[in-house]
mmCIF file of C-alpha atoms and ligand atoms in Angstrom:
data_model
loop_
_atom_site.group_PDB
_atom_site.id
_atom_site.type_symbol
_atom_site.label_atom_id
_atom_site.label_comp_id
_atom_site.label_asym_id
_atom_site.label_seq_id
_atom_site.Cartn_x
_atom_site.Cartn_y
_atom_site.Cartn_z
ATOM 1 C CA MET A 1 -40.951 76.654 25.774
ATOM 2 C CA LEU A 2 -42.262 77.518 29.216
ATOM 3 C CA THR A 3 -40.945 81.058 29.517
ATOM 4 C CA ALA A 4 -39.434 83.889 27.472
ATOM 5 C CA SER A 5 -36.619 82.622 25.215
ATOM 6 C CA THR A 6 -34.172 84.976 26.911
ATOM 7 C CA PRO A 7 -35.000 84.812 30.604
ATOM 8 C CA ARG A 8 -35.165 88.250 32.249
ATOM 9 C CA TYR A 9 -33.743 86.776 35.445
ATOM 10 C CA SER A 10 -31.594 83.726 36.158
ATOM 11 C CA ILE A 11 -32.530 81.371 38.988
ATOM 12 C CA ASP A 12 -29.379 82.508 40.820
ATOM 13 C CA GLU A 13 -30.422 86.114 40.630
ATOM 14 C CA VAL A 14 -33.859 85.342 41.991
ATOM 15 C CA SER A 15 -32.371 83.154 44.709
ATOM 16 C CA SER A 16 -29.959 85.858 45.791
ATOM 17 C CA ILE A 17 -32.729 88.451 45.946
ATOM 18 C CA TYR A 18 -34.990 86.118 47.927
ATOM 19 C CA ARG A 19 -32.140 85.220 50.310
ATOM 20 C CA THR A 20 -31.006 88.820 50.963
ATOM 21 C CA PRO A 21 -30.963 89.629 54.716
ATOM 22 C CA LEU A 22 -34.559 90.432 55.515
ATOM 23 C CA LEU A 23 -34.386 94.095 56.434
ATOM 24 C CA GLU A 24 -32.113 94.845 53.491
ATOM 25 C CA LEU A 25 -34.584 92.974 51.209
ATOM 26 C CA ILE A 26 -37.494 95.067 52.514
ATOM 27 C CA LEU A 27 -35.567 98.312 51.997
ATOM 28 C CA ARG A 28 -34.643 97.355 48.422
ATOM 29 C CA ALA A 29 -38.190 96.303 47.607
ATOM 30 C CA SER A 30 -39.555 99.473 49.122
ATOM 31 C CA ASP A 31 -37.189 101.542 47.067
ATOM 32 C CA VAL A 32 -38.200 99.765 43.860
ATOM 33 C CA HIS A 33 -41.890 100.256 44.821
ATOM 34 C CA ARG A 34 -41.377 103.994 45.450
ATOM 35 C CA ARG A 35 -39.585 104.480 42.112
ATOM 36 C CA HIS A 36 -42.384 102.827 40.119
ATOM 37 C CA GLN A 37 -45.640 103.405 41.987
ATOM 38 C CA ASP A 38 -47.342 105.482 44.689
ATOM 39 C CA VAL A 39 -46.469 103.591 47.872
ATOM 40 C CA GLY A 40 -49.416 105.187 49.717
ATOM 41 C CA GLU A 41 -52.000 103.486 47.512
ATOM 42 C CA VAL A 42 -53.402 99.974 47.921
ATOM 43 C CA GLN A 43 -56.004 98.540 45.613
ATOM 44 C CA VAL A 44 -59.099 97.151 47.277
ATOM 45 C CA CYS A 45 -60.565 94.169 45.433
ATOM 46 C CA ARG A 46 -63.660 92.107 46.177
ATOM 47 C CA LEU A 47 -64.094 88.411 45.509
ATOM 48 C CA LEU A 48 -67.304 86.539 44.798
ATOM 49 C CA SER A 49 -67.667 82.806 44.262
ATOM 50 C CA ILE A 50 -70.209 82.658 41.419
ATOM 51 C CA LYS A 51 -70.166 78.854 41.246
ATOM 52 C CA THR A 52 -69.114 77.023 44.361
ATOM 53 C CA GLY A 53 -67.786 73.519 45.051
ATOM 54 C CA GLY A 54 -68.060 70.210 43.253
ATOM 55 C CA CYS A 55 -64.916 70.812 41.187
ATOM 56 C CA PRO A 56 -63.402 67.786 39.412
ATOM 57 C CA GLU A 57 -59.792 68.916 40.011
ATOM 58 C CA ASP A 58 -57.866 67.573 43.031
ATOM 59 C CA CYS A 59 -55.936 70.703 44.155
ATOM 60 C CA GLY A 60 -54.785 69.649 47.638
ATOM 61 C CA TYR A 61 -55.392 73.059 49.166
ATOM 62 C CA CYS A 62 -58.898 73.599 47.851
ATOM 63 C CA PRO A 63 -62.106 73.144 49.830
ATOM 64 C CA GLN A 64 -64.071 73.267 46.523
ATOM 65 C CA SER A 65 -62.640 70.039 45.143
ATOM 66 C CA ALA A 66 -65.124 67.185 44.862
ATOM 67 C CA HIS A 67 -62.304 64.802 45.869
ATOM 68 C CA TYR A 68 -62.406 65.949 49.504
ATOM 69 C CA GLU A 69 -64.949 66.244 52.321
ATOM 70 C CA ALA A 70 -64.574 69.946 53.150
ATOM 71 C CA PRO A 71 -67.363 71.922 54.758
ATOM 72 C CA VAL A 72 -68.377 73.680 51.528
ATOM 73 C CA LYS A 73 -71.852 73.322 50.085
ATOM 74 C CA ALA A 74 -71.881 73.011 46.268
ATOM 75 C CA GLU A 75 -73.945 75.754 44.609
ATOM 76 C CA PRO A 76 -74.846 76.159 40.945
ATOM 77 C CA LEU A 77 -73.805 79.175 38.846
ATOM 78 C CA MET A 78 -75.404 82.301 40.299
ATOM 79 C CA ASP A 79 -77.973 84.482 38.479
ATOM 80 C CA VAL A 80 -76.702 87.535 36.684
ATOM 81 C CA ASP A 81 -78.824 89.973 38.738
ATOM 82 C CA ALA A 82 -77.487 88.625 42.066
ATOM 83 C CA VAL A 83 -73.909 88.958 40.876
ATOM 84 C CA VAL A 84 -74.462 92.502 39.584
ATOM 85 C CA ALA A 85 -76.002 93.432 42.939
ATOM 86 C CA ALA A 86 -72.896 92.085 44.720
ATOM 87 C CA ALA A 87 -70.680 94.125 42.406
ATOM 88 C CA GLU A 88 -72.699 97.274 43.113
ATOM 89 C CA ALA A 89 -72.345 96.656 46.864
ATOM 90 C CA ALA A 90 -68.612 96.120 46.473
ATOM 91 C CA LYS A 91 -68.292 99.367 44.527
ATOM 92 C CA SER A 92 -70.253 101.283 47.172
ATOM 93 C CA GLU A 93 -67.958 99.849 49.885
ATOM 94 C CA GLY A 94 -64.900 101.262 48.019
ATOM 95 C CA SER A 95 -63.632 98.291 45.951
ATOM 96 C CA THR A 96 -62.302 99.111 42.493
ATOM 97 C CA ARG A 97 -61.796 95.554 41.312
ATOM 98 C CA PHE A 98 -64.390 92.824 41.299
ATOM 99 C CA CYS A 99 -63.165 89.237 40.876
ATOM 100 C CA MET A 100 -65.552 86.354 40.189
ATOM 101 C CA GLY A 101 -64.421 82.783 40.800
ATOM 102 C CA ALA A 102 -65.948 79.547 39.531
ATOM 103 C CA ALA A 103 -65.022 76.061 40.721
ATOM 104 C CA TRP A 104 -64.586 74.715 37.219
ATOM 105 C CA ARG A 105 -61.746 72.698 35.754
ATOM 106 C CA GLU A 106 -62.246 74.572 32.480
ATOM 107 C CA VAL A 107 -64.728 76.746 30.691
ATOM 108 C CA LYS A 108 -67.232 74.895 28.542
ATOM 109 C CA ASP A 109 -69.024 76.748 25.700
ATOM 110 C CA GLY A 110 -72.759 77.006 26.261
ATOM 111 C CA PRO A 111 -75.362 78.788 28.367
ATOM 112 C CA ARG A 112 -73.297 78.969 31.508
ATOM 113 C CA PHE A 113 -70.396 80.659 29.726
ATOM 114 C CA GLU A 114 -72.857 83.000 28.058
ATOM 115 C CA ARG A 115 -74.141 83.870 31.514
ATOM 116 C CA VAL A 116 -70.664 84.733 32.740
ATOM 117 C CA LEU A 117 -70.145 86.938 29.672
ATOM 118 C CA GLU A 118 -73.401 88.749 30.520
ATOM 119 C CA MET A 119 -72.189 89.254 34.085
ATOM 120 C CA ILE A 120 -68.985 90.883 32.810
ATOM 121 C CA ARG A 121 -70.879 93.176 30.391
ATOM 122 C CA ARG A 122 -73.319 94.253 33.093
ATOM 123 C CA ILE A 123 -70.607 94.892 35.713
ATOM 124 C CA LYS A 124 -68.466 96.824 33.265
ATOM 125 C CA GLY A 125 -71.579 98.901 32.547
ATOM 126 C CA LEU A 126 -71.623 100.054 36.180
ATOM 127 C CA GLY A 127 -68.331 101.941 35.616
ATOM 128 C CA GLY A 128 -65.509 102.350 38.122
ATOM 129 C CA LEU A 129 -64.743 98.625 38.502
ATOM 130 C CA GLU A 130 -62.024 96.529 36.963
ATOM 131 C CA VAL A 131 -63.476 93.114 36.266
ATOM 132 C CA CYS A 132 -61.534 89.926 36.754
ATOM 133 C CA VAL A 133 -62.659 86.293 36.485
ATOM 134 C CA THR A 134 -61.057 82.972 37.394
ATOM 135 C CA LEU A 135 -62.824 80.118 35.687
ATOM 136 C CA GLY A 136 -60.113 77.460 35.179
ATOM 137 C CA MET A 137 -58.639 76.545 31.803
ATOM 138 C CA LEU A 138 -59.598 78.493 28.685
ATOM 139 C CA ASN A 139 -59.063 78.081 24.982
ATOM 140 C CA ALA A 140 -58.067 80.955 22.659
ATOM 141 C CA ASP A 141 -61.590 81.597 21.412
ATOM 142 C CA GLN A 142 -63.001 81.726 24.930
ATOM 143 C CA ALA A 143 -60.301 84.198 25.972
ATOM 144 C CA GLN A 144 -61.246 86.371 22.980
ATOM 145 C CA ARG A 145 -64.931 86.261 23.903
ATOM 146 C CA LEU A 146 -64.093 87.327 27.463
ATOM 147 C CA LYS A 147 -62.119 90.270 26.076
ATOM 148 C CA GLU A 148 -65.042 91.253 23.832
ATOM 149 C CA ALA A 149 -67.369 91.213 26.808
ATOM 150 C CA GLY A 150 -65.088 93.812 28.423
ATOM 151 C CA LEU A 151 -63.056 91.666 30.801
ATOM 152 C CA ASP A 152 -60.031 93.483 32.249
ATOM 153 C CA ALA A 153 -58.093 90.614 33.857
ATOM 154 C CA TYR A 154 -58.032 86.833 34.161
ATOM 155 C CA ASN A 155 -56.737 85.130 37.311
ATOM 156 C CA HIS A 156 -55.003 81.812 36.761
ATOM 157 C CA ASN A 157 -52.411 80.887 39.358
ATOM 158 C CA LEU A 158 -49.329 78.717 38.910
ATOM 159 C CA ASP A 159 -49.673 78.153 42.633
ATOM 160 C CA THR A 160 -46.256 76.595 43.261
ATOM 161 C CA SER A 161 -43.052 75.578 41.469
ATOM 162 C CA GLU A 162 -43.141 73.306 38.467
ATOM 163 C CA GLU A 163 -41.029 70.834 40.531
ATOM 164 C CA TYR A 164 -43.505 70.626 43.439
ATOM 165 C CA TYR A 165 -46.711 70.874 41.356
ATOM 166 C CA ASP A 166 -47.498 67.188 41.212
ATOM 167 C CA GLN A 167 -47.374 66.914 45.019
ATOM 168 C CA ILE A 168 -50.351 69.286 45.127
ATOM 169 C CA ILE A 169 -52.376 68.654 41.961
ATOM 170 C CA THR A 170 -52.488 65.555 39.748
ATOM 171 C CA THR A 171 -55.465 66.310 37.495
ATOM 172 C CA ARG A 172 -53.673 68.907 35.331
ATOM 173 C CA THR A 173 -50.107 69.902 34.483
ATOM 174 C CA TYR A 174 -48.027 73.012 34.800
ATOM 175 C CA ALA A 175 -47.963 73.154 30.995
ATOM 176 C CA ASP A 176 -51.816 73.278 30.988
ATOM 177 C CA ARG A 177 -51.678 76.298 33.246
ATOM 178 C CA LEU A 178 -49.083 78.050 31.083
ATOM 179 C CA GLN A 179 -51.152 77.434 27.976
ATOM 180 C CA THR A 180 -54.198 79.189 29.445
ATOM 181 C CA LEU A 181 -51.976 82.080 30.468
ATOM 182 C CA ARG A 182 -50.833 82.342 26.842
ATOM 183 C CA HIS A 183 -54.425 82.415 25.589
ATOM 184 C CA VAL A 184 -55.300 85.178 28.072
ATOM 185 C CA ARG A 185 -52.246 87.245 27.069
ATOM 186 C CA GLU A 186 -52.888 86.770 23.323
ATOM 187 C CA ALA A 187 -56.482 87.952 23.691
ATOM 188 C CA GLY A 188 -55.212 91.195 25.208
ATOM 189 C CA VAL A 189 -56.665 90.499 28.650
ATOM 190 C CA SER A 190 -54.418 91.424 31.569
ATOM 191 C CA VAL A 191 -52.861 88.540 33.491
ATOM 192 C CA CYS A 192 -53.287 87.941 37.187
ATOM 193 C CA CYS A 193 -51.053 85.056 38.228
ATOM 194 C CA GLY A 194 -49.425 84.104 41.497
ATOM 195 C CA GLY A 195 -49.270 81.354 44.011
ATOM 196 C CA ILE A 196 -49.779 79.934 47.504
ATOM 197 C CA LEU A 197 -47.147 79.693 50.249
ATOM 198 C CA GLY A 198 -47.277 77.268 53.156
ATOM 199 C CA MET A 199 -48.154 74.037 51.338
ATOM 200 C CA GLY A 200 -45.030 72.196 52.473
ATOM 201 C CA GLU A 201 -42.915 73.542 49.633
ATOM 202 C CA SER A 202 -39.209 74.401 50.125
ATOM 203 C CA GLU A 203 -37.558 77.774 49.820
ATOM 204 C CA ASP A 204 -36.232 76.604 46.444
ATOM 205 C CA ASP A 205 -39.829 75.972 45.314
ATOM 206 C CA ARG A 206 -40.835 79.500 46.232
ATOM 207 C CA ILE A 207 -37.820 80.884 44.353
ATOM 208 C CA SER A 208 -38.614 78.717 41.343
ATOM 209 C CA LEU A 209 -42.249 79.966 41.284
ATOM 210 C CA LEU A 210 -41.158 83.574 41.437
ATOM 211 C CA HIS A 211 -38.576 82.911 38.750
ATOM 212 C CA THR A 212 -41.225 81.447 36.470
ATOM 213 C CA LEU A 213 -43.673 84.316 37.078
ATOM 214 C CA ALA A 214 -41.046 86.994 36.447
ATOM 215 C CA ASN A 215 -39.850 85.225 33.243
ATOM 216 C CA LEU A 216 -43.251 84.767 31.586
ATOM 217 C CA PRO A 217 -43.089 86.241 28.054
ATOM 218 C CA GLU A 218 -44.674 89.323 29.590
ATOM 219 C CA PRO A 219 -44.753 89.571 33.391
ATOM 220 C CA PRO A 220 -48.212 89.466 34.965
ATOM 221 C CA GLU A 221 -49.844 92.811 35.717
ATOM 222 C CA SER A 222 -51.119 91.394 38.956
ATOM 223 C CA VAL A 223 -49.410 88.863 41.255
ATOM 224 C CA PRO A 224 -51.489 87.406 44.115
ATOM 225 C CA ILE A 225 -49.443 85.954 46.936
ATOM 226 C CA ASN A 226 -51.676 83.730 49.062
ATOM 227 C CA ALA A 227 -50.856 82.119 52.355
ATOM 228 C CA LEU A 228 -52.528 78.722 52.561
ATOM 229 C CA VAL A 229 -55.850 78.840 54.392
ATOM 230 C CA PRO A 230 -55.933 75.292 55.762
ATOM 231 C CA VAL A 231 -59.415 73.828 55.488
ATOM 232 C CA GLU A 232 -60.652 70.743 57.323
ATOM 233 C CA GLY A 233 -61.122 67.736 55.033
ATOM 234 C CA THR A 234 -58.496 68.805 52.483
ATOM 235 C CA PRO A 235 -55.109 67.017 52.311
ATOM 236 C CA LEU A 236 -53.407 70.233 53.518
ATOM 237 C CA ALA A 237 -55.670 70.752 56.496
ATOM 238 C CA ASP A 238 -52.894 70.079 59.013
ATOM 239 C CA GLN A 239 -50.081 72.060 57.428
ATOM 240 C CA ALA A 240 -48.058 74.143 59.901
ATOM 241 C CA LYS A 241 -48.874 77.856 59.819
ATOM 242 C CA LEU A 242 -46.674 79.806 57.423
ATOM 243 C CA ASP A 243 -44.154 82.114 59.088
ATOM 244 C CA VAL A 244 -44.733 85.754 58.180
ATOM 245 C CA TRP A 245 -41.110 86.220 57.114
ATOM 246 C CA SER A 246 -41.629 83.905 54.126
ATOM 247 C CA MET A 247 -44.632 85.910 53.071
ATOM 248 C CA VAL A 248 -42.644 89.137 53.359
ATOM 249 C CA ARG A 249 -39.695 87.639 51.438
ATOM 250 C CA ALA A 250 -41.945 86.427 48.590
ATOM 251 C CA ILE A 251 -43.747 89.770 48.352
ATOM 252 C CA ALA A 252 -40.508 91.771 48.370
ATOM 253 C CA THR A 253 -38.929 89.483 45.752
ATOM 254 C CA ALA A 254 -42.035 89.785 43.545
ATOM 255 C CA ARG A 255 -41.906 93.580 43.894
ATOM 256 C CA ILE A 256 -38.232 93.730 42.904
ATOM 257 C CA LEU A 257 -38.665 91.350 39.949
ATOM 258 C CA MET A 258 -41.935 92.887 38.733
ATOM 259 C CA PRO A 259 -41.761 96.584 39.663
ATOM 260 C CA THR A 260 -44.917 97.792 37.932
ATOM 261 C CA ALA A 261 -47.206 94.886 38.929
ATOM 262 C CA ARG A 262 -49.878 94.944 41.547
ATOM 263 C CA VAL A 263 -48.559 92.552 44.179
ATOM 264 C CA ARG A 264 -51.605 91.315 46.073
ATOM 265 C CA LEU A 265 -51.511 90.273 49.721
ATOM 266 C CA SER A 266 -54.279 87.716 49.132
ATOM 267 C CA ALA A 267 -55.586 84.780 51.196
ATOM 268 C CA GLY A 268 -54.347 84.403 54.770
ATOM 269 C CA ARG A 269 -54.673 87.941 56.161
ATOM 270 C CA LEU A 270 -57.084 86.809 58.863
ATOM 271 C CA SER A 271 -54.229 85.044 60.585
ATOM 272 C CA MET A 272 -51.864 88.034 60.287
ATOM 273 C CA SER A 273 -51.709 90.892 62.790
ATOM 274 C CA PRO A 274 -51.996 94.544 61.605
ATOM 275 C CA ALA A 275 -48.245 94.902 62.137
ATOM 276 C CA GLU A 276 -47.499 91.784 60.017
ATOM 277 C CA GLN A 277 -49.709 93.157 57.218
ATOM 278 C CA ALA A 278 -47.941 96.508 57.523
ATOM 279 C CA LEU A 279 -44.607 94.696 56.892
ATOM 280 C CA CYS A 280 -46.118 93.178 53.712
ATOM 281 C CA PHE A 281 -47.138 96.668 52.480
ATOM 282 C CA LEU A 282 -43.688 97.959 53.329
ATOM 283 C CA ALA A 283 -42.229 95.066 51.287
ATOM 284 C CA GLY A 284 -44.248 96.195 48.270
ATOM 285 C CA ALA A 285 -47.698 94.674 48.480
ATOM 286 C CA ASN A 286 -50.234 97.139 47.027
ATOM 287 C CA SER A 287 -53.443 95.248 46.703
ATOM 288 C CA ILE A 288 -55.769 93.229 48.983
ATOM 289 C CA PHE A 289 -59.026 91.357 48.898
ATOM 290 C CA ALA A 290 -61.501 93.104 51.193
ATOM 291 C CA GLY A 291 -64.778 91.835 52.671
ATOM 292 C CA GLU A 292 -65.663 89.147 55.170
ATOM 293 C CA LYS A 293 -65.339 86.291 52.700
ATOM 294 C CA LEU A 294 -62.766 85.278 50.065
ATOM 295 C CA LEU A 295 -64.362 82.581 47.949
ATOM 296 C CA THR A 296 -65.412 80.166 50.674
ATOM 297 C CA THR A 297 -63.201 81.068 53.661
ATOM 298 C CA PRO A 298 -63.327 84.056 56.050
ATOM 299 C CA ASN A 299 -61.359 87.282 55.540
ATOM 300 C CA PRO A 300 -61.041 90.549 57.598
ATOM 301 C CA ASP A 301 -64.201 92.657 57.304
ATOM 302 C CA VAL A 302 -64.402 96.037 55.601
ATOM 303 C CA ASP A 303 -64.313 97.974 58.947
ATOM 304 C CA ALA A 304 -61.114 96.190 60.058
ATOM 305 C CA ASP A 305 -59.445 97.139 56.802
ATOM 306 C CA ARG A 306 -60.677 100.774 56.995
ATOM 307 C CA LEU A 307 -59.072 100.996 60.411
ATOM 308 C CA LEU A 308 -55.837 99.430 59.114
ATOM 309 C CA PHE A 309 -55.744 101.910 56.170
ATOM 310 C CA ASP A 310 -56.295 104.806 58.645
ATOM 311 C CA GLN A 311 -53.601 103.579 60.986
ATOM 312 C CA LEU A 312 -51.085 103.141 58.203
ATOM 313 C CA GLY A 313 -52.082 106.246 56.217
ATOM 314 C CA LEU A 314 -52.905 104.192 53.115
ATOM 315 C CA LYS A 315 -55.480 105.244 50.568
ATOM 316 C CA PRO A 316 -57.510 103.006 48.245
ATOM 317 C CA MET A 317 -56.346 103.028 44.629
ATOM 318 C CA GLU A 318 -58.607 104.245 41.769
ATOM 319 C CA ALA A 319 -59.612 101.761 39.044
ATOM 320 C CA ASP A 320 -57.095 101.501 36.231
ATOM 321 C CA PRO A 321 -57.703 98.457 34.033
ATOM 322 C CA ARG A 322 -54.407 96.617 33.399
HETATM 323 N N1 SAM B 1 -61.067 76.870 39.553
HETATM 324 C C1 SAM B 1 -60.274 77.936 39.128
HETATM 325 C C2 SAM B 1 -58.788 77.690 39.198
HETATM 326 O O1 SAM B 1 -58.379 76.884 40.021
HETATM 327 O O2 SAM B 1 -58.045 78.317 38.461
HETATM 328 C C3 SAM B 1 -60.584 79.249 39.839
HETATM 329 C C4 SAM B 1 -60.908 79.264 41.321
HETATM 330 S S1 SAM B 1 -59.582 78.755 42.385
HETATM 331 C C5 SAM B 1 -60.382 78.595 43.928
HETATM 332 C C6 SAM B 1 -58.543 80.230 42.507
HETATM 333 C C7 SAM B 1 -57.309 80.181 43.348
HETATM 334 O O3 SAM B 1 -57.653 80.244 44.714
HETATM 335 C C8 SAM B 1 -56.393 78.963 43.265
HETATM 336 O O4 SAM B 1 -55.558 78.967 42.147
HETATM 337 C C9 SAM B 1 -55.591 79.119 44.519
HETATM 338 O O5 SAM B 1 -54.428 79.873 44.280
HETATM 339 C C10 SAM B 1 -56.514 79.883 45.482
HETATM 340 N N2 SAM B 1 -56.905 79.044 46.650
HETATM 341 C C11 SAM B 1 -57.858 78.071 46.651
HETATM 342 N N3 SAM B 1 -57.932 77.518 47.882
HETATM 343 C C12 SAM B 1 -57.037 78.167 48.660
HETATM 344 C C13 SAM B 1 -56.665 78.034 50.031
HETATM 345 N N4 SAM B 1 -57.219 77.134 50.817
HETATM 346 N N5 SAM B 1 -55.702 78.881 50.500
HETATM 347 C C14 SAM B 1 -55.122 79.792 49.690
HETATM 348 N N6 SAM B 1 -55.459 79.975 48.394
HETATM 349 C C15 SAM B 1 -56.382 79.145 47.894
HETATM 350 C C1 DTB B 2 -56.164 84.309 44.393
HETATM 351 O O1 DTB B 2 -54.931 84.213 44.116
HETATM 352 N N1 DTB B 2 -56.654 84.192 45.610
HETATM 353 C C2 DTB B 2 -58.111 84.292 45.547
HETATM 354 C C3 DTB B 2 -58.379 84.654 44.058
HETATM 355 N N2 DTB B 2 -57.095 84.554 43.477
HETATM 356 C C4 DTB B 2 -59.388 83.938 43.292
HETATM 357 C C5 DTB B 2 -58.782 83.089 46.057
HETATM 358 C C6 DTB B 2 -58.404 82.735 47.501
HETATM 359 C C7 DTB B 2 -59.293 81.592 47.917
HETATM 360 C C8 DTB B 2 -59.040 81.187 49.348
HETATM 361 C C9 DTB B 2 -59.840 80.018 49.721
HETATM 362 C C10 DTB B 2 -61.291 80.183 49.694
HETATM 363 O O2 DTB B 2 -61.822 81.204 50.185
HETATM 364 O O3 DTB B 2 -62.012 79.296 49.198
HETATM 365 FE FE1 SF4 B 3 -61.177 73.416 41.336
HETATM 366 FE FE2 SF4 B 3 -59.908 75.738 41.254
HETATM 367 FE FE3 SF4 B 3 -60.348 74.509 43.620
HETATM 368 FE FE4 SF4 B 3 -58.590 73.467 41.936
HETATM 369 S S1 SF4 B 3 -58.430 75.487 42.918
HETATM 370 S S2 SF4 B 3 -60.215 72.323 43.010
HETATM 371 S S3 SF4 B 3 -59.508 73.959 39.963
HETATM 372 S S4 SF4 B 3 -61.872 75.353 42.252
#
């Protein structure tokens, strides 16, 4: 069983929300947002790649896959002190969530996993930061150990629809992804799960992804919506740029389907104007990644985002682990 036994939403319902005339869709999403959350608050999150490149998976979008010749230098797992220093810097710049990513297919028990657990304990010890990691597939015991170390959230994206998945990734299945999400949920760690738009998928694929996310046994607390960042050397390097309306539609639909979630306007902001980003916030996005780098690709710097927040009258959200 992939999703809840009684789906919360039918595919027709999701499709009709997604295909609502755009301005009406934004107004509806904005209304849902206002009824469930403070629309003036946006969470500021910081990403750090703690282990970069050389990944055995073949995700067609990813510059960290060892299958492609992208301009990313492979680096071993970072030292705990360096990661804690980066978390302290993120906190002093105003982030309230720190997300560490590793280019692993799955977590393997042993000294490297122990090191990640130590990173989590030390960063939680700083106070004021939600801690999230994204390490690939996990078993139930590993999810439990992450919880015990103090982890707040685990990011594991479904990325696209089940129907389109094998066009993008062949080294794992959709069912593998769903199994890890189950382990995370069962360990009591909050779920961060979303996808990427602009990989050549159809509108029906986007609707199907949103339908799956909203029908998970419990909806994710955090839903990152990424626009593909095309990277030279990867199979998706020459994809046409995503139109902003699709991004706005996906964000608005996610907001209507998952009213209490953080919907994160994730990768791709560097190619969006301030006005386009404002439309995404209006459609219900209430979280961003800040700082000049995502994992390996560039992102707007902290000053650009401060200016954007000032212009739009947004304020950064306090930490609230969920
Ligand atoms: N290896 C782990 C995994 O795949 O679950 C964790 C790190 S992986 C880089 C985290 C997420 O980054 C992916 O699931 C994908 O959604 C996103 N991502 C990677 N490359 C991207 C790109 N070029 N553009 C947009 N999002 C990307
Ligand atoms: C997510 O959905 N987006 C982030 C985070 N979760 C880990 C990653 C975006 C990566 C973009 C490509 C890169 O910088 O390597
Ligand atoms: Fe590896 Fe994650 Fe990149 Fe896929 S998205 S190649 S699993 S780092």
